[in-house]
Coordinates of C-alpha atoms and ligand atoms in Angstrom, one line a residue:
M7 CA 135.1 -111.4 211.9
K8 CA 133.5 -115.0 213.9
S9 CA 129.7 -114.6 215.3
E10 CA 127.1 -117.3 216.3
L11 CA 125.9 -117.0 212.2
C12 CA 128.5 -118.6 211.4
N13 CA 127.9 -121.7 213.4
L14 CA 124.2 -121.4 212.3
L15 CA 125.2 -121.6 208.4
G16 CA 128.1 -123.0 208.3
I17 CA 130.1 -120.7 207.6
Q18 CA 133.6 -119.3 207.0
Y19 CA 132.4 -115.7 207.3
P20 CA 128.9 -113.8 208.5
I21 CA 129.0 -112.7 205.0
I22 CA 125.8 -113.4 203.3
Q23 CA 125.3 -112.3 200.3
G24 CA 122.6 -110.2 198.8
G25 CA 120.0 -112.2 197.0
M26 CA 118.9 -110.7 193.3
A27 CA 116.6 -110.9 191.5
W28 CA 118.2 -112.0 187.7
V29 CA 121.9 -111.0 188.8
S30 CA 122.0 -113.7 191.4
T31 CA 122.7 -117.1 189.7
A32 CA 124.3 -120.1 190.6
K33 CA 128.1 -119.3 189.4
L34 CA 128.0 -116.6 191.7
A35 CA 126.3 -118.0 194.1
A36 CA 128.9 -120.8 194.1
A37 CA 131.7 -118.3 194.4
V38 CA 130.3 -116.6 197.6
S39 CA 130.3 -119.8 199.3
N40 CA 133.7 -120.7 198.1
A41 CA 135.0 -117.2 199.2
G42 CA 133.7 -118.4 202.6
G43 CA 129.9 -116.5 202.6
L44 CA 126.7 -118.0 202.1
G45 CA 126.0 -117.3 198.7
I46 CA 122.3 -117.0 197.1
I47 CA 120.7 -118.4 194.0
A48 CA 117.9 -115.6 193.9
A49 CA 114.4 -117.6 192.7
G50 CA 113.1 -114.0 191.9
N51 CA 109.6 -114.2 189.5
A52 CA 111.1 -117.6 188.3
P53 CA 109.4 -121.2 188.1
K54 CA 110.2 -124.3 189.8
D55 CA 112.2 -126.0 186.9
A56 CA 114.5 -123.4 186.5
V57 CA 115.4 -122.9 189.9
R58 CA 116.8 -126.2 190.4
E59 CA 118.6 -125.9 187.1
Q60 CA 120.4 -123.0 189.6
I61 CA 120.6 -125.4 192.4
A62 CA 122.1 -128.3 191.0
A63 CA 124.4 -125.4 188.6
A64 CA 125.5 -124.3 192.1
K65 CA 126.1 -127.8 193.8
Q66 CA 128.6 -128.6 190.8
L67 CA 130.2 -125.3 191.4
T68 CA 131.3 -125.1 195.3
D69 CA 130.3 -128.1 198.1
K70 CA 129.8 -125.6 200.5
P71 CA 126.1 -124.3 202.0
F72 CA 124.5 -121.8 200.3
G73 CA 121.0 -120.7 200.1
V74 CA 117.5 -119.2 197.8
N75 CA 115.9 -116.4 198.6
V76 CA 112.2 -116.2 197.3
M77 CA 110.1 -112.9 197.8
L78 CA 107.2 -113.4 198.5
L79 CA 105.5 -111.6 195.3
S80 CA 106.3 -114.5 193.3
P81 CA 103.2 -116.1 192.0
Y82 CA 105.9 -119.6 192.7
V83 CA 107.0 -118.6 196.0
E84 CA 104.8 -122.2 197.3
E85 CA 106.4 -124.5 194.7
I86 CA 109.9 -122.9 195.3
V87 CA 109.6 -123.3 199.3
D88 CA 109.1 -127.5 198.2
L89 CA 112.1 -127.5 195.7
V90 CA 114.2 -126.3 198.0
C91 CA 112.7 -128.7 200.7
E92 CA 113.6 -131.4 198.5
E93 CA 116.4 -130.8 196.8
K94 CA 117.5 -129.9 200.8
V95 CA 119.6 -126.7 200.0
A96 CA 121.3 -125.9 203.7
V97 CA 119.3 -121.9 203.9
L98 CA 115.9 -120.2 202.6
I99 CA 115.5 -116.3 203.1
F100 CA 112.1 -115.0 202.8
G101 CA 111.5 -110.7 201.3
A102 CA 109.3 -108.3 199.9
G103 CA 107.2 -109.8 202.2
S104 CA 105.7 -112.0 205.5
A105 CA 106.4 -115.5 205.1
P106 CA 103.1 -117.6 206.0
K107 CA 104.8 -120.4 209.9
S108 CA 103.7 -123.1 207.1
Y109 CA 106.5 -122.4 205.3
I110 CA 109.1 -122.2 207.7
D111 CA 107.7 -125.2 209.6
K112 CA 108.0 -127.1 206.5
L113 CA 111.3 -126.4 205.7
K114 CA 112.4 -126.3 209.1
A115 CA 111.6 -130.2 209.1
A116 CA 113.5 -129.9 206.0
G117 CA 116.8 -128.9 208.1
V118 CA 116.7 -126.0 205.8
K119 CA 118.2 -123.4 207.9
V120 CA 115.5 -120.3 207.5
L121 CA 115.5 -116.1 207.0
H122 CA 113.3 -113.6 206.6
V123 CA 114.6 -110.3 205.2
V124 CA 112.5 -107.7 207.4
P125 CA 111.4 -103.2 207.4
S126 CA 110.1 -102.9 210.7
V127 CA 110.5 -104.3 213.7
A128 CA 107.1 -105.4 213.5
I129 CA 107.1 -108.0 211.1
A130 CA 110.4 -109.2 212.5
K131 CA 109.1 -109.9 216.0
K132 CA 106.8 -112.0 213.7
A133 CA 109.4 -113.6 211.7
E134 CA 111.0 -115.0 214.9
K135 CA 107.6 -115.9 215.8
N136 CA 106.8 -118.2 213.1
G137 CA 110.3 -119.8 214.0
A138 CA 112.7 -117.8 211.6
D139 CA 117.0 -118.9 213.0
A140 CA 118.0 -115.3 211.8
I141 CA 116.7 -111.6 210.4
I142 CA 118.4 -109.8 207.7
A143 CA 117.4 -106.0 208.7
E144 CA 116.6 -104.8 205.1
G145 CA 117.9 -100.7 205.2
G146 CA 116.4 -98.1 202.8
E147 CA 120.0 -97.9 201.6
A148 CA 119.5 -101.4 199.9
G149 CA 119.1 -101.7 196.2
G150 CA 115.5 -103.1 195.0
H151 CA 112.0 -103.4 197.0
I152 CA 113.0 -101.6 200.0
G153 CA 111.0 -100.1 203.5
E154 CA 111.1 -96.9 204.8
L155 CA 113.9 -96.8 207.5
T156 CA 117.9 -96.5 207.1
T157 CA 120.3 -99.3 208.1
M158 CA 121.1 -97.2 211.5
V159 CA 118.2 -97.3 212.7
L160 CA 116.1 -100.4 211.7
V161 CA 119.4 -103.1 212.9
P162 CA 120.1 -101.8 216.6
Q163 CA 115.4 -101.5 216.9
V164 CA 115.7 -105.0 215.3
A165 CA 118.4 -106.1 217.7
D166 CA 116.4 -105.3 220.7
A167 CA 113.8 -107.3 220.0
V168 CA 114.2 -110.1 218.8
Q169 CA 115.9 -112.6 220.9
I170 CA 117.8 -114.3 216.7
P171 CA 120.7 -112.8 215.3
V172 CA 119.8 -110.0 213.0
V173 CA 122.2 -109.6 210.0
A174 CA 121.8 -106.3 208.6
A175 CA 121.4 -105.0 205.0
G176 CA 121.6 -102.0 203.3
G177 CA 124.3 -99.4 202.3
I178 CA 127.5 -102.0 203.1
A179 CA 130.1 -102.3 200.8
D180 CA 133.3 -101.9 202.7
S181 CA 134.2 -102.8 206.4
R182 CA 133.3 -100.0 207.6
G183 CA 130.1 -100.1 207.1
A184 CA 130.7 -104.0 208.2
A185 CA 132.5 -102.8 211.8
A186 CA 129.5 -100.3 211.8
A187 CA 127.1 -102.7 211.5
F188 CA 128.6 -105.4 214.5
A189 CA 128.5 -102.0 216.1
L190 CA 124.5 -101.6 216.0
G191 CA 124.1 -104.4 216.9
A192 CA 124.1 -107.3 214.1
K193 CA 125.9 -110.3 214.4
G194 CA 126.8 -111.0 210.5
I195 CA 126.5 -108.4 206.8
Q196 CA 124.4 -108.8 204.3
V197 CA 126.1 -107.2 200.8
G198 CA 124.7 -106.8 197.8
T199 CA 125.3 -103.8 194.7
R200 CA 129.4 -104.8 195.7
F201 CA 129.3 -107.8 194.3
I202 CA 126.6 -107.3 191.5
C203 CA 130.4 -105.9 190.8
S204 CA 132.3 -109.5 190.7
N205 CA 134.1 -111.5 187.7
E206 CA 132.1 -114.2 188.3
C207 CA 128.3 -111.5 188.4
E208 CA 126.6 -112.9 184.8
A209 CA 124.9 -109.7 184.5
H210 CA 125.6 -107.7 181.1
E211 CA 129.2 -105.4 181.6
N212 CA 126.9 -102.4 181.3
Y213 CA 125.4 -102.7 183.8
K214 CA 128.3 -103.8 186.2
M215 CA 129.3 -100.1 184.3
A216 CA 126.8 -98.3 185.8
V217 CA 127.6 -99.3 189.2
I218 CA 130.6 -98.5 188.5
H219 CA 130.0 -94.8 187.3
A220 CA 127.4 -94.6 189.2
K221 CA 127.6 -91.3 192.3
D222 CA 126.3 -90.6 195.2
R223 CA 123.0 -90.0 194.5
D224 CA 122.6 -91.8 191.6
A225 CA 120.4 -94.5 193.3
I226 CA 116.9 -93.8 193.3
V227 CA 113.5 -94.2 194.6
T228 CA 110.5 -94.6 192.2
G229 CA 108.2 -95.7 193.0
R230 CA 107.2 -94.3 196.4
S231 CA 103.1 -93.0 196.1
T232 CA 102.5 -95.9 194.7
G233 CA 103.0 -97.8 197.4
H234 CA 105.6 -100.0 195.5
P235 CA 109.8 -98.3 196.6
V236 CA 111.9 -99.7 194.0
R237 CA 116.0 -97.9 194.4
C238 CA 117.6 -98.1 191.3
L239 CA 119.8 -96.3 189.7
K240 CA 119.3 -93.3 187.7
N241 CA 118.2 -93.1 184.0
K242 CA 115.9 -93.4 181.0
L243 CA 113.4 -95.1 182.7
S244 CA 113.7 -94.4 186.7
K245 CA 113.8 -90.6 184.8
R246 CA 111.3 -91.5 183.0
M247 CA 108.9 -92.9 186.1
L248 CA 109.6 -90.6 188.5
D249 CA 107.5 -87.7 186.0
A250 CA 105.0 -90.4 185.7
E251 CA 104.4 -90.3 189.7
A252 CA 104.5 -86.6 189.5
E253 CA 102.0 -86.4 186.6
G254 CA 100.3 -88.4 188.7
I255 CA 99.7 -91.9 187.1
S256 CA 97.4 -94.7 187.9
R257 CA 99.3 -97.5 190.1
E258 CA 98.4 -99.6 187.3
E259 CA 99.9 -97.6 184.1
F260 CA 103.1 -97.3 186.9
E261 CA 103.4 -100.9 187.2
K262 CA 103.3 -101.4 183.0
L263 CA 106.6 -98.8 183.4
G264 CA 108.4 -101.0 184.7
I265 CA 107.7 -104.3 184.0
G266 CA 111.0 -106.7 181.9
G267 CA 112.9 -104.0 183.6
L268 CA 114.8 -106.1 185.5
R269 CA 115.2 -108.5 182.6
R270 CA 116.3 -105.5 180.2
A271 CA 119.1 -104.5 182.6
V272 CA 120.8 -107.1 184.0
V273 CA 120.2 -109.2 180.6
D274 CA 120.1 -107.4 177.8
G275 CA 122.4 -104.9 178.7
D276 CA 119.7 -102.0 178.3
A277 CA 121.3 -99.6 180.7
D278 CA 119.0 -96.6 179.6
N279 CA 115.5 -98.2 179.7
G280 CA 116.6 -101.2 182.2
S281 CA 115.8 -101.5 185.3
L282 CA 119.4 -100.8 187.0
M283 CA 118.5 -101.9 190.8
A284 CA 121.1 -101.1 193.0
G285 CA 122.4 -100.0 196.6
Q286 CA 123.3 -96.7 197.7
S287 CA 126.2 -97.9 198.3
A288 CA 126.9 -98.3 194.1
A289 CA 129.0 -94.8 194.8
M290 CA 131.1 -96.8 196.7
V291 CA 132.2 -99.4 194.1
T292 CA 134.2 -98.8 191.5
K293 CA 135.8 -101.7 190.3
I294 CA 135.3 -105.0 189.5
Q295 CA 136.6 -107.8 191.7
S296 CA 136.7 -111.6 192.0
C297 CA 134.3 -112.8 194.1
Q298 CA 137.3 -113.8 196.9
E299 CA 139.3 -110.5 196.8
I300 CA 135.8 -108.7 198.3
I301 CA 135.4 -111.3 200.7
D302 CA 139.0 -110.5 201.5
E303 CA 138.9 -106.9 201.6
L304 CA 135.5 -106.8 203.8
V305 CA 137.2 -109.7 206.4
G306 CA 140.6 -108.5 206.1
D307 CA 140.2 -104.5 207.2
F308 CA 137.6 -105.1 209.7
G309 CA 140.3 -105.2 213.1
K310 CA 141.8 -102.2 211.4
V311 CA 138.7 -100.1 212.0
V312 CA 137.5 -101.9 215.1
D313 CA 141.3 -101.0 216.9
S314 CA 140.5 -97.7 215.2
L315 CA 137.5 -96.6 216.9
K316 CA 139.5 -97.1 220.3
I317 CA 139.6 -93.6 220.8
Y318 CA 138.8 -92.7 224.4
E319 CA 141.1 -95.3 225.5
Ligands
TUI407 O1 112.6 -108.3 197.9 C1 113.4 -106.6 198.3 N1 113.8 -106.7 197.1 C2 114.2 -106.2 195.9 S1 112.2 -108.1 195.8 C3 112.7 -106.9 194.3 S2 111.9 -108.2 192.5 C4 111.1 -107.1 192.1 N2 111.0 -106.6 190.5 C5 110.2 -105.6 190.4 C6 109.2 -105.0 191.3 C7 109.4 -105.0 192.8 C8 110.6 -105.9 192.8 C9 113.7 -106.0 193.8 N3 114.2 -106.0 195.5 N4 114.3 -107.3 199.6 C10 113.6 -107.8 200.6 C11 112.8 -106.4 201.2 N5 111.9 -107.6 202.0 N6 112.2 -105.0 201.7 C12 111.5 -104.4 202.0 C13 110.8 -106.1 202.3 C14 109.4 -106.5 203.2 C15 108.4 -106.1 202.7 C16 107.1 -105.8 203.7 C17 109.0 -107.2 204.1 C18 108.4 -107.5 204.7 C19 107.4 -107.2 204.2 O2 106.3 -107.1 204.4 C20 104.9 -106.8 204.7 C21 104.0 -107.3 205.6 O3 103.0 -106.7 205.5 O4 103.9 -108.3 206.0

């Protein structure tokens, strides 16, 4: 399980940890990087100083490359771009919007590799044209803020549309999903939900248990009617949000219901009234493991899966 992505990013295995706001802290990122993948610190909506502390903490915990993920919805995106350049972080990943070329130019001039999460072919092409080094094609099986298309149809279309490496995201939690991603044309995978259930992840125990107990249809989507779909586990909050949408709540009132929800779930452990963002693969995550064990399983079983596919020989 080697690919050109490993050379691009200076990592052992083409596995990128999902940048999950509040969940993806320095401790998780460093553990994934130490295990041979690319660990990611999620800047979320945090200002520069808070992210600087996380970067410093990660540098204490690993000498391997790691990255920072920033949402283009964040009010601090520009200062996070500057911070990543100053700190010479190996990789910056943009998501939740289309990154202006000026940001990408600045990062590349500072020697930072730039990846862009995309939900469609058009945005992938735009990111490539603007100078991104690789694309993360994220299907709607993923947790959090999602697009319309599934991983199965998005990844091959993006792989055909761009020359730069494509990383598959959304619904990948084991070596079968990893092999499928490579079959679709990906050169790497991004895994989020499974890393929530790692020892090194600092999310509240209640959040981890909610993921572990989730069944196949428990990761639902709120906000479809307001044009801001978010996948999270079924609970009191997400059911209330769905009911409110069905009753035709205004966009403003709907957004208010979600404010602070992710922090309540991840930090406070409020599994009823917090936003338990997770992908559909939550149902496939059944235990807490170290990041090293998770990566060893993803990599170790990969060859077996690929060998089992040679049915016509
Ligand atoms: O960004 C994500 N997932 C996220 S961000 C997040 S934080 C949040 N908190 C509360 C409410 C909402 C979000 C939780 N999960 N994934 C990457 C991603 N990027 N998914 C979709 C996109 C995307 C969407 C539109 C990327 C580009 C894009 O471009 C739009 C345009 O028109 O340029």
